């Protein structure tokens, strides 16, 4: 093969690769996409680590505080919720006395 043949072959290969590789990547991405709906119906019971619409953030934290990676610093959050609840009770008693 003459050198001129290689000069023509290189751009053709680059163009083919420039079209086929992105097309293959897009096809692989589409195949890996989960087509199930991203959200569950609101009336369904929560499964796993989902917070139901009727559940407060505090209830969710209290339910999952022992699971690592689910609630950031769960022990501290539960402790803060306990302190807030105690403070609210003290304020309510003080209001009743005055």
Short mmCIF file of N, CA, C and O in Angstrom, two decimals:
data_model
loop_
_atom_site.label_atom_id
_atom_site.label_comp_id
_atom_site.label_asym_id
_atom_site.label_seq_id
_atom_site.Cartn_x
_atom_site.Cartn_y
_atom_site.Cartn_z
N UNK A 1 0.84 -1.18 0.00
CA UNK A 1 0.00 0.00 0.00
C UNK A 1 0.88 1.25 0.00
O UNK A 1 1.86 1.31 0.71
N UNK A 2 0.45 2.18 -0.74
CA UNK A 2 1.22 3.41 -0.84
C UNK A 2 0.89 4.34 0.33
O UNK A 2 -0.15 4.22 0.96
N UNK A 3 1.77 5.28 0.63
CA UNK A 3 1.53 6.22 1.73
C UNK A 3 0.27 7.06 1.52
O UNK A 3 -0.38 7.46 2.48
N UNK A 4 -0.11 7.32 0.28
CA UNK A 4 -1.32 8.10 0.02
C UNK A 4 -2.58 7.36 0.50
O UNK A 4 -3.54 7.97 0.93
N UNK A 5 -2.58 6.04 0.40
CA UNK A 5 -3.71 5.22 0.83
C UNK A 5 -3.90 5.36 2.37
O UNK A 5 -5.01 5.46 2.85
N UNK A 6 -2.79 5.37 3.09
CA UNK A 6 -2.87 5.52 4.55
C UNK A 6 -3.38 6.90 4.93
O UNK A 6 -4.11 7.04 5.91
N UNK A 7 -2.99 7.90 4.20
CA UNK A 7 -3.47 9.25 4.48
C UNK A 7 -4.98 9.37 4.30
O UNK A 7 -5.64 10.14 5.00
N UNK A 8 -5.55 8.62 3.39
CA UNK A 8 -7.00 8.61 3.19
C UNK A 8 -7.69 7.73 4.22
O UNK A 8 -8.78 8.04 4.68
N UNK A 9 -7.05 6.65 4.61
CA UNK A 9 -7.66 5.69 5.52
C UNK A 9 -7.78 6.26 6.95
O UNK A 9 -8.78 6.01 7.64
N UNK A 10 -6.81 7.03 7.40
CA UNK A 10 -6.83 7.56 8.77
C UNK A 10 -8.04 8.48 9.01
O UNK A 10 -8.76 8.29 10.00
N UNK A 11 -8.35 9.46 8.18
CA UNK A 11 -9.53 10.29 8.43
C UNK A 11 -10.84 9.51 8.37
O UNK A 11 -11.77 9.77 9.14
N UNK A 12 -10.91 8.52 7.48
CA UNK A 12 -12.12 7.72 7.38
C UNK A 12 -12.33 6.93 8.67
O UNK A 12 -13.45 6.87 9.21
N UNK A 13 -11.29 6.35 9.22
CA UNK A 13 -11.39 5.60 10.47
C UNK A 13 -11.78 6.54 11.61
O UNK A 13 -12.63 6.20 12.45
N UNK A 14 -11.20 7.72 11.66
CA UNK A 14 -11.54 8.68 12.71
C UNK A 14 -13.00 9.12 12.62
O UNK A 14 -13.69 9.25 13.65
N UNK A 15 -13.49 9.34 11.43
CA UNK A 15 -14.90 9.73 11.26
C UNK A 15 -15.83 8.60 11.69
O UNK A 15 -16.81 8.82 12.39
N UNK A 16 -15.50 7.38 11.28
CA UNK A 16 -16.32 6.23 11.65
C UNK A 16 -16.33 6.05 13.17
O UNK A 16 -17.38 5.84 13.78
N UNK A 17 -15.16 6.17 13.80
CA UNK A 17 -15.09 6.05 15.25
C UNK A 17 -15.82 7.21 15.94
O UNK A 17 -16.44 7.03 16.98
N UNK A 18 -15.74 8.39 15.36
CA UNK A 18 -16.43 9.55 15.92
C UNK A 18 -17.93 9.44 15.88
O UNK A 18 -18.64 10.09 16.64
N UNK A 19 -18.45 8.62 14.99
CA UNK A 19 -19.89 8.41 14.91
C UNK A 19 -20.32 7.17 15.68
O UNK A 19 -21.30 7.19 16.42
N UNK A 20 -19.59 6.08 15.54
CA UNK A 20 -20.01 4.82 16.16
C UNK A 20 -19.82 4.79 17.67
O UNK A 20 -20.67 4.25 18.38
N UNK A 21 -18.74 5.33 18.18
CA UNK A 21 -18.49 5.27 19.62
C UNK A 21 -19.54 6.07 20.40
O UNK A 21 -20.13 5.54 21.34
N UNK A 22 -19.82 7.32 20.04
CA UNK A 22 -20.87 8.03 20.79
C UNK A 22 -22.24 7.35 20.67
O UNK A 22 -23.00 7.31 21.63
N UNK A 23 -22.54 6.80 19.52
CA UNK A 23 -23.82 6.11 19.34
C UNK A 23 -23.89 4.88 20.24
O UNK A 23 -24.91 4.60 20.86
N UNK A 24 -22.79 4.15 20.36
CA UNK A 24 -22.76 2.97 21.23
C UNK A 24 -22.88 3.37 22.70
O UNK A 24 -23.55 2.69 23.48
N UNK A 25 -22.24 4.48 23.07
CA UNK A 25 -22.34 4.95 24.45
C UNK A 25 -23.76 5.36 24.78
O UNK A 25 -24.30 5.01 25.84
N UNK A 26 -24.42 6.08 23.89
CA UNK A 26 -25.81 6.48 24.12
C UNK A 26 -26.72 5.27 24.22
O UNK A 26 -27.63 5.23 25.05
N UNK A 27 -26.49 4.29 23.38
CA UNK A 27 -27.31 3.08 23.42
C UNK A 27 -27.12 2.34 24.75
O UNK A 27 -28.09 1.87 25.35
N UNK A 28 -25.89 2.28 25.24
CA UNK A 28 -25.63 1.63 26.52
C UNK A 28 -26.27 2.39 27.67
O UNK A 28 -26.79 1.80 28.61
N UNK A 29 -26.23 3.72 27.61
CA UNK A 29 -26.86 4.53 28.65
C UNK A 29 -28.36 4.34 28.66
O UNK A 29 -28.98 4.23 29.72
N UNK A 30 -28.98 4.31 27.50
CA UNK A 30 -30.42 4.09 27.43
C UNK A 30 -30.80 2.71 27.95
O UNK A 30 -31.83 2.55 28.59
N UNK A 31 -29.97 1.72 27.68
CA UNK A 31 -30.26 0.37 28.14
C UNK A 31 -30.13 0.26 29.65
O UNK A 31 -30.82 -0.55 30.28
N UNK A 32 -29.28 1.07 30.26
CA UNK A 32 -29.07 0.98 31.70
C UNK A 32 -30.08 1.80 32.50
O UNK A 32 -30.15 1.66 33.71
N UNK A 33 -30.85 2.65 31.84
CA UNK A 33 -31.83 3.48 32.54
C UNK A 33 -32.98 2.61 33.00
O UNK A 33 -33.53 1.83 32.25
N UNK A 34 -33.35 2.79 34.28
CA UNK A 34 -34.48 2.05 34.84
C UNK A 34 -35.75 2.79 34.44
O UNK A 34 -35.91 3.96 34.72
N UNK A 35 -36.65 2.11 33.78
CA UNK A 35 -37.85 2.75 33.27
C UNK A 35 -39.00 2.75 34.27
O UNK A 35 -40.08 3.21 33.95
N UNK A 36 -38.78 2.23 35.49
CA UNK A 36 -39.82 2.26 36.50
C UNK A 36 -40.03 3.68 36.99
O UNK A 36 -39.10 4.50 36.95
N UNK A 37 -41.22 4.02 37.47
CA UNK A 37 -41.43 5.38 37.99
C UNK A 37 -40.53 5.65 39.19
O UNK A 37 -40.28 4.76 40.00
N UNK A 38 -40.07 6.87 39.28
CA UNK A 38 -39.11 7.23 40.33
C UNK A 38 -39.76 7.38 41.69
O UNK A 38 -39.11 7.22 42.71
N UNK A 39 -41.03 7.69 41.73
CA UNK A 39 -41.69 7.89 43.01
C UNK A 39 -42.81 6.89 43.18
O UNK A 39 -43.45 6.48 42.22
N UNK A 40 -43.03 6.52 44.42
CA UNK A 40 -44.12 5.60 44.74
C UNK A 40 -45.38 6.41 44.99
O UNK A 40 -45.32 7.59 45.29
N UNK A 41 -46.54 5.80 44.89
CA UNK A 41 -47.77 6.52 45.21
C UNK A 41 -47.75 7.00 46.65
O UNK A 41 -47.17 6.37 47.52
N UNK A 42 -48.41 8.13 46.90
CA UNK A 42 -48.37 8.72 48.24
C UNK A 42 -49.11 7.90 49.27
O UNK A 42 -48.79 7.96 50.45
N UNK A 43 -50.10 7.13 48.87
CA UNK A 43 -50.86 6.37 49.85
C UNK A 43 -50.21 5.03 50.18
O UNK A 43 -50.68 4.33 51.06
N UNK A 44 -49.15 4.67 49.50
CA UNK A 44 -48.48 3.41 49.78
C UNK A 44 -47.65 3.53 51.05
O UNK A 44 -47.14 4.59 51.39
N UNK A 45 -47.54 2.43 51.77
CA UNK A 45 -46.74 2.41 52.99
C UNK A 45 -45.27 2.52 52.63
O UNK A 45 -44.83 1.99 51.61
N UNK A 46 -44.48 3.20 53.46
CA UNK A 46 -43.06 3.33 53.15
C UNK A 46 -42.34 1.99 53.28
O UNK A 46 -42.66 1.18 54.13
N UNK A 47 -41.43 1.77 52.38
CA UNK A 47 -40.63 0.55 52.42
C UNK A 47 -39.18 0.94 52.63
O UNK A 47 -38.70 1.91 52.07
N UNK A 48 -38.49 0.20 53.45
CA UNK A 48 -37.08 0.48 53.66
C UNK A 48 -36.86 1.78 54.38
O UNK A 48 -37.32 1.99 55.49
N UNK A 49 -36.16 2.71 53.74
CA UNK A 49 -35.76 3.95 54.37
C UNK A 49 -36.57 5.14 53.89
O UNK A 49 -36.14 6.27 54.03
N UNK A 50 -37.73 4.92 53.32
CA UNK A 50 -38.54 6.02 52.82
C UNK A 50 -39.35 6.63 53.96
O UNK A 50 -39.85 5.93 54.83
N UNK A 51 -39.51 7.93 53.91
CA UNK A 51 -40.30 8.63 54.91
C UNK A 51 -41.71 8.80 54.34
O UNK A 51 -41.88 9.30 53.24
N UNK A 52 -42.71 8.36 55.09
CA UNK A 52 -44.08 8.49 54.60
C UNK A 52 -44.52 9.94 54.71
O UNK A 52 -43.95 10.74 55.45
N UNK A 53 -45.58 10.29 54.00
CA UNK A 53 -46.06 11.67 54.01
C UNK A 53 -46.69 12.03 55.35
O UNK A 53 -46.74 13.20 55.71
N UNK A 54 -47.17 11.04 56.10
CA UNK A 54 -47.77 11.31 57.40
C UNK A 54 -46.74 11.33 58.53
O UNK A 54 -47.05 11.73 59.65
N UNK A 55 -45.52 10.93 58.26
CA UNK A 55 -44.48 10.80 59.27
C UNK A 55 -43.65 12.07 59.34
O UNK A 55 -43.24 12.61 58.32
N UNK A 56 -43.39 12.53 60.56
CA UNK A 56 -42.54 13.71 60.71
C UNK A 56 -41.08 13.31 60.57
O UNK A 56 -40.72 12.13 60.62
N UNK A 57 -40.24 14.30 60.39
CA UNK A 57 -38.80 14.03 60.27
C UNK A 57 -38.29 13.41 61.57
O UNK A 57 -37.44 12.52 61.56
N UNK A 58 -38.81 13.88 62.68
CA UNK A 58 -38.39 13.33 63.97
C UNK A 58 -38.73 11.85 64.07
O UNK A 58 -37.90 11.04 64.51
N UNK A 59 -39.94 11.46 63.69
CA UNK A 59 -40.33 10.05 63.74
C UNK A 59 -39.44 9.20 62.84
O UNK A 59 -39.04 8.10 63.19
N UNK A 60 -39.12 9.75 61.66
CA UNK A 60 -38.26 9.03 60.72
C UNK A 60 -36.87 8.82 61.32
O UNK A 60 -36.31 7.73 61.27
N UNK A 61 -36.32 9.87 61.94
CA UNK A 61 -34.99 9.77 62.55
C UNK A 61 -35.01 8.77 63.69
O UNK A 61 -34.12 7.93 63.82
N UNK A 62 -36.04 8.84 64.52
CA UNK A 62 -36.13 7.91 65.65
C UNK A 62 -36.25 6.46 65.17
O UNK A 62 -35.73 5.55 65.80
N UNK A 63 -36.94 6.25 64.07
CA UNK A 63 -37.12 4.89 63.56
C UNK A 63 -35.81 4.34 62.97
O UNK A 63 -35.56 3.14 63.00
N UNK A 64 -34.96 5.21 62.42
CA UNK A 64 -33.77 4.74 61.71
C UNK A 64 -32.45 5.17 62.35
O UNK A 64 -31.41 5.07 61.71
N UNK A 65 -32.46 5.62 63.58
CA UNK A 65 -31.24 6.19 64.13
C UNK A 65 -30.13 5.16 64.28
O UNK A 65 -28.96 5.52 64.30
N UNK A 66 -30.43 3.87 64.35
CA UNK A 66 -29.40 2.85 64.54
C UNK A 66 -28.78 2.38 63.22
O UNK A 66 -27.81 1.65 63.23
N UNK A 67 -29.33 2.77 62.11
CA UNK A 67 -28.84 2.28 60.81
C UNK A 67 -27.77 3.22 60.28
O UNK A 67 -28.04 4.39 60.00
N UNK A 68 -26.56 2.73 60.11
CA UNK A 68 -25.47 3.61 59.66
C UNK A 68 -25.69 4.06 58.21
O UNK A 68 -26.15 3.30 57.37
N UNK A 69 -25.38 5.31 57.98
CA UNK A 69 -25.48 5.85 56.64
C UNK A 69 -26.86 6.32 56.25
O UNK A 69 -27.04 6.95 55.23
N UNK A 70 -27.86 6.03 57.06
CA UNK A 70 -29.23 6.43 56.74
C UNK A 70 -29.52 7.81 57.30
O UNK A 70 -30.04 8.67 56.62
N UNK A 71 -29.19 8.01 58.55
CA UNK A 71 -29.41 9.29 59.20
C UNK A 71 -28.05 9.80 59.66
O UNK A 71 -27.36 9.13 60.41
N UNK A 72 -27.70 10.97 59.17
CA UNK A 72 -26.41 11.53 59.54
C UNK A 72 -26.42 11.87 61.02
O UNK A 72 -27.27 12.61 61.50
N UNK A 73 -25.49 11.29 61.76
CA UNK A 73 -25.33 11.55 63.18
C UNK A 73 -26.65 11.34 63.92
O UNK A 73 -27.12 12.21 64.63
N UNK A 74 -27.25 10.19 63.74
CA UNK A 74 -28.57 9.89 64.28
C UNK A 74 -28.67 9.99 65.78
O UNK A 74 -29.67 10.46 66.31
N UNK A 75 -27.66 9.57 66.51
CA UNK A 75 -27.70 9.63 67.97
C UNK A 75 -27.84 11.07 68.44
O UNK A 75 -28.64 11.39 69.32
N UNK A 76 -27.08 11.96 67.84
CA UNK A 76 -27.14 13.36 68.21
C UNK A 76 -28.50 13.96 67.87
O UNK A 76 -29.06 14.73 68.66
N UNK A 77 -29.07 13.60 66.73
CA UNK A 77 -30.38 14.11 66.36
C UNK A 77 -31.44 13.64 67.33
O UNK A 77 -32.30 14.42 67.75
N UNK A 78 -31.41 12.37 67.70
CA UNK A 78 -32.38 11.86 68.66
C UNK A 78 -32.22 12.56 69.99
O UNK A 78 -33.20 12.93 70.64
N UNK A 79 -30.98 12.78 70.42
CA UNK A 79 -30.72 13.50 71.67
C UNK A 79 -31.28 14.92 71.60
O UNK A 79 -31.90 15.41 72.55
N UNK A 80 -31.09 15.59 70.47
CA UNK A 80 -31.63 16.95 70.31
C UNK A 80 -33.15 16.94 70.35
O UNK A 80 -33.76 17.82 70.96
N UNK A 81 -33.77 15.97 69.70
CA UNK A 81 -35.23 15.88 69.74
C UNK A 81 -35.72 15.67 71.17
O UNK A 81 -36.72 16.25 71.58
N UNK A 82 -35.01 14.85 71.95
CA UNK A 82 -35.39 14.64 73.35
C UNK A 82 -35.26 15.92 74.16
O UNK A 82 -36.13 16.26 74.96
N UNK A 83 -34.20 16.66 73.93
CA UNK A 83 -34.00 17.92 74.65
C UNK A 83 -35.06 18.95 74.27
O UNK A 83 -35.56 19.69 75.13
N UNK A 84 -35.40 19.00 73.00
CA UNK A 84 -36.44 19.94 72.56
C UNK A 84 -37.77 19.58 73.19
O UNK A 84 -38.51 20.45 73.66
N UNK A 85 -38.10 18.29 73.20
CA UNK A 85 -39.35 17.85 73.81
C UNK A 85 -39.38 18.21 75.29
O UNK A 85 -40.40 18.70 75.80
N UNK A 86 -38.29 17.98 76.02
CA UNK A 86 -38.22 18.32 77.44
C UNK A 86 -38.37 19.82 77.65
O UNK A 86 -39.07 20.27 78.57
N UNK A 87 -37.72 20.62 76.79
CA UNK A 87 -37.82 22.07 76.90
C UNK A 87 -39.25 22.54 76.64
O UNK A 87 -39.76 23.42 77.34
N UNK A 88 -39.91 21.95 75.64
CA UNK A 88 -41.30 22.32 75.36
C UNK A 88 -42.20 21.99 76.54
O UNK A 88 -43.12 22.75 76.86
N UNK A 89 -41.95 20.86 77.21
CA UNK A 89 -42.74 20.50 78.39
C UNK A 89 -42.50 21.48 79.53
O UNK A 89 -43.45 21.88 80.22
N UNK A 90 -41.27 21.91 79.72
CA UNK A 90 -40.95 22.87 80.77
C UNK A 90 -41.62 24.22 80.48
O UNK A 90 -42.15 24.87 81.39
N UNK A 91 -41.62 24.63 79.22
CA UNK A 91 -42.27 25.89 78.85
C UNK A 91 -43.77 25.79 79.09
O UNK A 91 -44.39 26.73 79.61
N UNK A 92 -44.38 24.67 78.73
CA UNK A 92 -45.81 24.49 78.93
C UNK A 92 -46.16 24.51 80.42
O UNK A 92 -47.16 25.14 80.83
N UNK A 93 -45.34 23.88 81.29
CA UNK A 93 -45.59 23.90 82.73
C UNK A 93 -45.43 25.32 83.28
O UNK A 93 -46.20 25.77 84.13
N UNK A 94 -44.41 26.03 82.81
CA UNK A 94 -44.19 27.41 83.28
C UNK A 94 -45.36 28.32 82.87
O UNK A 94 -45.76 29.20 83.64
N UNK A 95 -45.90 28.11 81.67
CA UNK A 95 -47.04 28.91 81.23
C UNK A 95 -48.27 28.60 82.06
O UNK A 95 -49.09 29.48 82.33
N UNK A 96 -48.45 27.35 82.46
CA UNK A 96 -49.60 26.98 83.27
C UNK A 96 -49.50 27.55 84.68
O UNK A 96 -50.49 27.93 85.29
N UNK A 97 -48.30 27.65 85.22
CA UNK A 97 -48.11 28.17 86.57
C UNK A 97 -48.28 29.69 86.63
O UNK A 97 -48.66 30.24 87.65
N UNK A 98 -47.98 30.37 85.56
CA UNK A 98 -48.06 31.83 85.60
C UNK A 98 -49.42 32.34 85.19
O UNK A 98 -50.35 31.74 84.92
#
